[in-house]
Coordinates of C-alpha atoms and ligand atoms in Angstrom, one line a residue:
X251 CA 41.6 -0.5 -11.2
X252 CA 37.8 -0.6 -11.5
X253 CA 35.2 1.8 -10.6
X254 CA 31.9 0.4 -9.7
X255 CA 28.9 2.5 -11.7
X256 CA 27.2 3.8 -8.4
X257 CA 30.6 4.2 -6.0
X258 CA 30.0 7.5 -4.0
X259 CA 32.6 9.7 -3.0
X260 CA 33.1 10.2 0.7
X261 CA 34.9 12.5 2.8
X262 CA 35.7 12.0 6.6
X263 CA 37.5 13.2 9.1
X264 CA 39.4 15.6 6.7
X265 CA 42.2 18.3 7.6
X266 CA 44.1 19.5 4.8
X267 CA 46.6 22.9 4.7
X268 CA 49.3 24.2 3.6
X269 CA 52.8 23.7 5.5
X270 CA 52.2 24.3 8.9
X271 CA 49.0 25.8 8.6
X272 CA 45.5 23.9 8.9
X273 CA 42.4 25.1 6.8
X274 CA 40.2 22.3 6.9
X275 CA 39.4 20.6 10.0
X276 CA 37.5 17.7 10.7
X277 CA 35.6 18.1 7.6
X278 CA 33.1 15.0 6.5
X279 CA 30.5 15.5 3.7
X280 CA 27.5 13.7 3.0
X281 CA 28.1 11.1 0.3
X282 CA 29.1 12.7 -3.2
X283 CA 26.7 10.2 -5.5
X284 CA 27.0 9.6 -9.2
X285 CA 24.7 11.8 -11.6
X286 CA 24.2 14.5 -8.9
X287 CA 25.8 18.1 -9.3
X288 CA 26.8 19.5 -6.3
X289 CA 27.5 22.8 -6.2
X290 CA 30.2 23.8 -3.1
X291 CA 29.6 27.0 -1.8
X292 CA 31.1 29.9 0.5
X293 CA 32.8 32.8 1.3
X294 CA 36.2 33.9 -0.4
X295 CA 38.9 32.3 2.0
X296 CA 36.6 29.6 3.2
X297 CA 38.6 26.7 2.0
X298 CA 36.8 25.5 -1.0
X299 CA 39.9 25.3 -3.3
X300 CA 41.9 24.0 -0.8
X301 CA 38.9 20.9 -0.2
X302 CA 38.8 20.4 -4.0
X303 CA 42.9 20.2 -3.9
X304 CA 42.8 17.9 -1.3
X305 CA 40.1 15.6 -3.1
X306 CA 42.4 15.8 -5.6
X307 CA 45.5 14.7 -3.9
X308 CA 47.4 18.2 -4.6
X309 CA 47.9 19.2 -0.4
X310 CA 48.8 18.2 2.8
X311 CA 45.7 16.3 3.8
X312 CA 45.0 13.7 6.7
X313 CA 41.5 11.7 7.0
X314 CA 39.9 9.3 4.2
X315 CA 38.7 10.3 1.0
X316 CA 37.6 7.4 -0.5
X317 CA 35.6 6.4 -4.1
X318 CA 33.5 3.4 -3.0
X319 CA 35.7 0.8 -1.9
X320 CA 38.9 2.9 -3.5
X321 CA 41.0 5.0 -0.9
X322 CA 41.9 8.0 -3.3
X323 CA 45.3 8.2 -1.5
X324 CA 46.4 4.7 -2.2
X325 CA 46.4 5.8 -6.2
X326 CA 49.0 5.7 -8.6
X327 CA 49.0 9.3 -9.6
X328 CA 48.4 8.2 -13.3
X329 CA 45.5 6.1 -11.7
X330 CA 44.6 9.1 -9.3
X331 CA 44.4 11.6 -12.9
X332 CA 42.4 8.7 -14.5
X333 CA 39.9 9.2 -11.7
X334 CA 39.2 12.6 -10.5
X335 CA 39.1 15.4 -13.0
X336 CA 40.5 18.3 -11.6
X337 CA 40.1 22.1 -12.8
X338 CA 41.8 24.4 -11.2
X339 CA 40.5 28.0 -10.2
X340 CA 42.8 29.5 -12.6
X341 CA 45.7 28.1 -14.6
X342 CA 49.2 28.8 -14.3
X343 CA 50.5 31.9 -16.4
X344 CA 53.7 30.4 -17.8
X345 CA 52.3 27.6 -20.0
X346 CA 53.6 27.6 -23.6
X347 CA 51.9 24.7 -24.9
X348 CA 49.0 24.9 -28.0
X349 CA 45.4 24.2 -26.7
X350 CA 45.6 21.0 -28.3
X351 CA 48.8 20.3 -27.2
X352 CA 47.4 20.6 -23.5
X353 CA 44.5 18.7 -23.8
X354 CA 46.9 15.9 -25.6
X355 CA 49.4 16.3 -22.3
X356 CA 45.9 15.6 -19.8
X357 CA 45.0 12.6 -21.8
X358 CA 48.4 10.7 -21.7
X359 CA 49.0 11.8 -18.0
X360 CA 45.9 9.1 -17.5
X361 CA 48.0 6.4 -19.3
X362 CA 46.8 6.7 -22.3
X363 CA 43.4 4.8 -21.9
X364 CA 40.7 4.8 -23.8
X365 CA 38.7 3.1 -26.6
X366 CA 41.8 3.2 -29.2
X367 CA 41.0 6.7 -31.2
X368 CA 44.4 8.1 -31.7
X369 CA 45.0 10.7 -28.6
X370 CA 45.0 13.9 -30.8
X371 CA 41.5 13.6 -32.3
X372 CA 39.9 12.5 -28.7
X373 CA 41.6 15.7 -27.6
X374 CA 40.2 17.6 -30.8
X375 CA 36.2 15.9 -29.9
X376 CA 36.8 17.8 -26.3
X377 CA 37.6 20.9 -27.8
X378 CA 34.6 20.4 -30.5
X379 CA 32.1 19.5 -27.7
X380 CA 33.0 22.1 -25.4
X381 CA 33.0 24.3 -29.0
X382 CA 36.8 25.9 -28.5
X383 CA 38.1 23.5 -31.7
X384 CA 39.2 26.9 -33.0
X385 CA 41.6 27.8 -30.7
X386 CA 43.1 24.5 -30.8
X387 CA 46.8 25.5 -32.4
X388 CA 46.1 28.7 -30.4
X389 CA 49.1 29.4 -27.5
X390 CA 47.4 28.4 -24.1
X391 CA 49.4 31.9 -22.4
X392 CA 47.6 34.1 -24.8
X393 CA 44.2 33.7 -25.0
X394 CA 41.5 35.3 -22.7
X395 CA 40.3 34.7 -19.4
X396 CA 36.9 33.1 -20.9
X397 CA 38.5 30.8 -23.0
X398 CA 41.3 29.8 -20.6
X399 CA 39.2 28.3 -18.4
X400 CA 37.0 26.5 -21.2
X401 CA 40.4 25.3 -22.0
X402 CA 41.0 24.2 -18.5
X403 CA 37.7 22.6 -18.4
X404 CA 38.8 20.6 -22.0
X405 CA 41.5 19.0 -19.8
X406 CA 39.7 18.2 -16.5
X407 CA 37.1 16.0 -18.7
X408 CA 39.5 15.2 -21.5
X409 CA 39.8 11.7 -20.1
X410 CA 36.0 11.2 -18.9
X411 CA 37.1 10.6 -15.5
X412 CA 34.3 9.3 -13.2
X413 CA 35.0 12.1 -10.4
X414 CA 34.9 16.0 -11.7
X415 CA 36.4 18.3 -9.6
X416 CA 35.7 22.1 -10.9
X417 CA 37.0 25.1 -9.2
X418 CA 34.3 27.9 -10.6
X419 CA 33.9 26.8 -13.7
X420 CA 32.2 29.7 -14.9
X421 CA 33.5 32.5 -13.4
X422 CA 34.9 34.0 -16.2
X423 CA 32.5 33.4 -18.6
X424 CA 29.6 35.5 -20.7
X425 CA 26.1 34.8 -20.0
X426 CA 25.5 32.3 -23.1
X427 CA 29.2 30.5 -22.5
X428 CA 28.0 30.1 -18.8
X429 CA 24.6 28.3 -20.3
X430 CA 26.5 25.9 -22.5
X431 CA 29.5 24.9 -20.2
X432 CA 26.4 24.2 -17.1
X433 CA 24.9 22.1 -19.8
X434 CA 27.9 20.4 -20.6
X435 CA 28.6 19.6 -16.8
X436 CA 25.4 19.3 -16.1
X437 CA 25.1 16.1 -18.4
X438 CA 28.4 15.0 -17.5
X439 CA 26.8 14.6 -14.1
X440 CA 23.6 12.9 -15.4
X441 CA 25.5 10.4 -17.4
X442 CA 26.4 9.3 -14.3
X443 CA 29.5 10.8 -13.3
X444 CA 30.2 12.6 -9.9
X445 CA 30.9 16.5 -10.1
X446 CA 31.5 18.7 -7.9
X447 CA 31.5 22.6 -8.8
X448 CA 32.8 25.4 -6.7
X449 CA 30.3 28.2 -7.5
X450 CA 30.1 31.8 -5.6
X451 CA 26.5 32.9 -7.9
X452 CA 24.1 31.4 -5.5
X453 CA 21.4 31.9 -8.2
X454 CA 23.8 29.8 -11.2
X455 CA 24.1 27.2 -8.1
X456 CA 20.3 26.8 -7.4
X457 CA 19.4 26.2 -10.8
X458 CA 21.8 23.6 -11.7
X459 CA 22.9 21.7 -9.0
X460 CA 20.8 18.8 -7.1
X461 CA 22.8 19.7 -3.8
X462 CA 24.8 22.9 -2.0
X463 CA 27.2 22.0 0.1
X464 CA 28.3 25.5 2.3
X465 CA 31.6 25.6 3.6
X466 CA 32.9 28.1 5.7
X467 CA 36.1 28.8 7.7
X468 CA 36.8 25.3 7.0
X469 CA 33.6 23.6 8.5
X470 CA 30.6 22.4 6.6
X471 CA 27.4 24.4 7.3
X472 CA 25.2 22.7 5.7
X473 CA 24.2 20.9 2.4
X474 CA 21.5 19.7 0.7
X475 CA 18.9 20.6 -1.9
X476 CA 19.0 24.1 -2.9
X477 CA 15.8 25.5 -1.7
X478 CA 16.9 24.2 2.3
X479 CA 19.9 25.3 2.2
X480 CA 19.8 28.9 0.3
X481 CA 18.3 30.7 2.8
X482 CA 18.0 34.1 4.2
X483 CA 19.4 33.1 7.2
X484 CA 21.9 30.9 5.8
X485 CA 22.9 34.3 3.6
X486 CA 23.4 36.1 7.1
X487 CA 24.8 34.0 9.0
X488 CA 27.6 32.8 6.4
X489 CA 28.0 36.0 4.2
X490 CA 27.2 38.0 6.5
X491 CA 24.2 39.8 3.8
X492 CA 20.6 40.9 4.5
X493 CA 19.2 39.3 1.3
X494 CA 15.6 37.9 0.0
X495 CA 15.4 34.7 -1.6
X496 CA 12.5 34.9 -3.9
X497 CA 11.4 33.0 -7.4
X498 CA 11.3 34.6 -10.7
X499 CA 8.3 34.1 -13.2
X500 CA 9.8 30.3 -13.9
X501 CA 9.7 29.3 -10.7
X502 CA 13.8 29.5 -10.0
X503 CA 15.4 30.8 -6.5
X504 CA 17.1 34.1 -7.3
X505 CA 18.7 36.0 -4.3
X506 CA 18.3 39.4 -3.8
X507 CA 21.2 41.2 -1.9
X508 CA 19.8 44.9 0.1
X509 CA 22.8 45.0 2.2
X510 CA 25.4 43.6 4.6
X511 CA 24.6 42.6 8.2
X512 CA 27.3 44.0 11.1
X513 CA 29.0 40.5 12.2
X514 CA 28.0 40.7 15.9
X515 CA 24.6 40.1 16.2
X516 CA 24.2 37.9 12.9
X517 CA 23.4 35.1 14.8
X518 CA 20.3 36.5 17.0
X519 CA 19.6 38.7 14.1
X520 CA 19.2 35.3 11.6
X521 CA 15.9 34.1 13.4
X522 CA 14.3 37.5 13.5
X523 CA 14.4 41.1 12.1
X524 CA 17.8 41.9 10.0
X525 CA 19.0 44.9 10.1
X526 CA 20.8 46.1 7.0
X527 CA 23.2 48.0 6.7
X528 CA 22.8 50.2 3.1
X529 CA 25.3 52.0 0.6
X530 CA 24.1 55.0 2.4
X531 CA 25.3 54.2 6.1
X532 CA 29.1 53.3 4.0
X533 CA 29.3 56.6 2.8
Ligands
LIG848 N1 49.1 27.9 -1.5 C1 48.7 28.3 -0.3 N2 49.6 28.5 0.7 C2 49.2 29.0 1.9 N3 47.9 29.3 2.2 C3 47.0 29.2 1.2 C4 47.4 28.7 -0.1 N4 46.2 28.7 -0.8 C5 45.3 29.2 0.0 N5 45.7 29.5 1.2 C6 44.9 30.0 2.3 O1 44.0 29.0 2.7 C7 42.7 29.6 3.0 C8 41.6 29.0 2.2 O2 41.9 29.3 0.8 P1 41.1 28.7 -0.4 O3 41.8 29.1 -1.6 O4 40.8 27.3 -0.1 O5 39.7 29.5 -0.2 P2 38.4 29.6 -1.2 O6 37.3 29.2 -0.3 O7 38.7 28.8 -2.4 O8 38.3 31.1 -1.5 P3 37.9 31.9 -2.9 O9 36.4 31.9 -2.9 O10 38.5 33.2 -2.6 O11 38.6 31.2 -4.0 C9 42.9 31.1 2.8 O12 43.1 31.7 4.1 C10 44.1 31.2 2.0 O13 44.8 32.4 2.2
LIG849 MG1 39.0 29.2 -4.4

């Protein structure tokens, strides 16, 4: 199987769930290109794991996801984990394998392709580049929540895959770990590759990503560059906060949260004055 350079992801007509219950409806995106980071956006409970999953091929899902002329659900799953990347929000608890060992199990799962280097030292350049090399004999159960997921992004990309699927990324991370690991996906995107990053710091979001997509209760709400889409009345009307978007001395979009907005009049209240409500009124 052979994925042209500039195929575009697509989604449409999605609904995807879990048993009998249906969390994305009728979702279609605008076309998911190569070397652009999109950042996926939304409230907790809006269905942005469960979109990635489905991307990936891991729920119930009806509707066409497709990778230029490829329909993602006609894969091989050894062709499907060759193509999309996927990092989960958080990794499962009960793993007793060595770092290394983990990255080594993501790269064979693909087949084993690649350009000949014996598996265990392209697993030990991912480590390396993402800088983690020294946890590599480390037990994946015990390390910390920080290095977990850098671990967890070592096996997403572990194969280069042209599709990165990235369930907050950096959600656990330190300030200067957050830096490198944007870098990182940053210039996985602009070497062409399509990633998509779930993200819930809206500032993080506008200054890496080339598009937002906002999802909520299952529906898109918008997407597109950051400075149209975060908004303050994008911020009340989604998450329900009375917040300024303003830029810092650099010029980047930094939102400013003064309070939360009572759910009833959002909608007339989004075009006009907001009324927030402050830590006072909670008390
Ligand atoms: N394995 C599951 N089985 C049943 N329902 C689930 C499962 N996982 C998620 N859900 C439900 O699906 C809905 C969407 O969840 P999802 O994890 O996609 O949200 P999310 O947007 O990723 O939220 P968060 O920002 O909190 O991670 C929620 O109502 C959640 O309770
Ligand atoms: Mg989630």
């Amino acid at each position: 199987m052979t994925v042209s350079q500039d195929a575009a992801l697509t989604v449409r007509g999605l609904h995807a769930g879990y048993g009998g219950r249906t969390v994305i409806e009728r979702l279609s995106l605008p076309a998911m290109v190569p070397g652009r980071l999109v950042a996926l956006v939304g409230p907790n409970a809006a269905g942005k794991s469960t979109l990635l999953r489905a991307m990936a091929h891991l729920v119930r899902m009806r509707g066409e996801i497709r990778l230029g002329g490829i329909d993602l659900a006609r894969l091989k799953p050894a062709e499907r984990a060759a193509t999309i990347g996927f990092m989960p929000q958080s990794l499962p608890d009960d793993v007793s394998l060595s770092v290394l060992e983990s990255v080594i199990a993501a790269i064979t799962v693909t087949a084993g392709g690649g350009d000949g280097t014996p598996v265990a030292e392209r697993a030990l350049d991912v480590l390396e580049d993402l800088g983690v090399a020294d946890l590599a004999s480390r037990t994946l159960n015990l390390l910390s929540g920080g290095q977990k997921q850098v671990v967890s992004l070592a096996q997403a990309i572990a194969c280069a895959p042209p599709v990165l699927l990235l369930d907050e990324p950096t959600s656990a991370l330190d300030p200067a770990r957050q830096f490198q690991i944007m870098c990182i996906v940053k210039g996985y995107a602009v070497a062409g590759r399509i990633v998509v990053a779930v993200m819930h710091d809206l500032a993080l979001a506008a200054q890496w990503a080339d598009e937002i997509v906002v999802l909520t209760r299952g529906r898109l709400h918008g997407a597109g560059p950051p400075a149209d889409i975060l908004t303050p009345g994008m911020l009340a009307e989604v998450y329900g906060i009375a917040a300024r978007v303003e830029r810092c001395s650099e010029g980047r979009l930094q939102i400013l949260v003064d309070g939360v907005v009572p759910p009833r009049p959002i909608r007339a209240a989004a075009g006009g004055q907001i009324e927030p409500v402050t830590r006072r009124e909670f008390r």
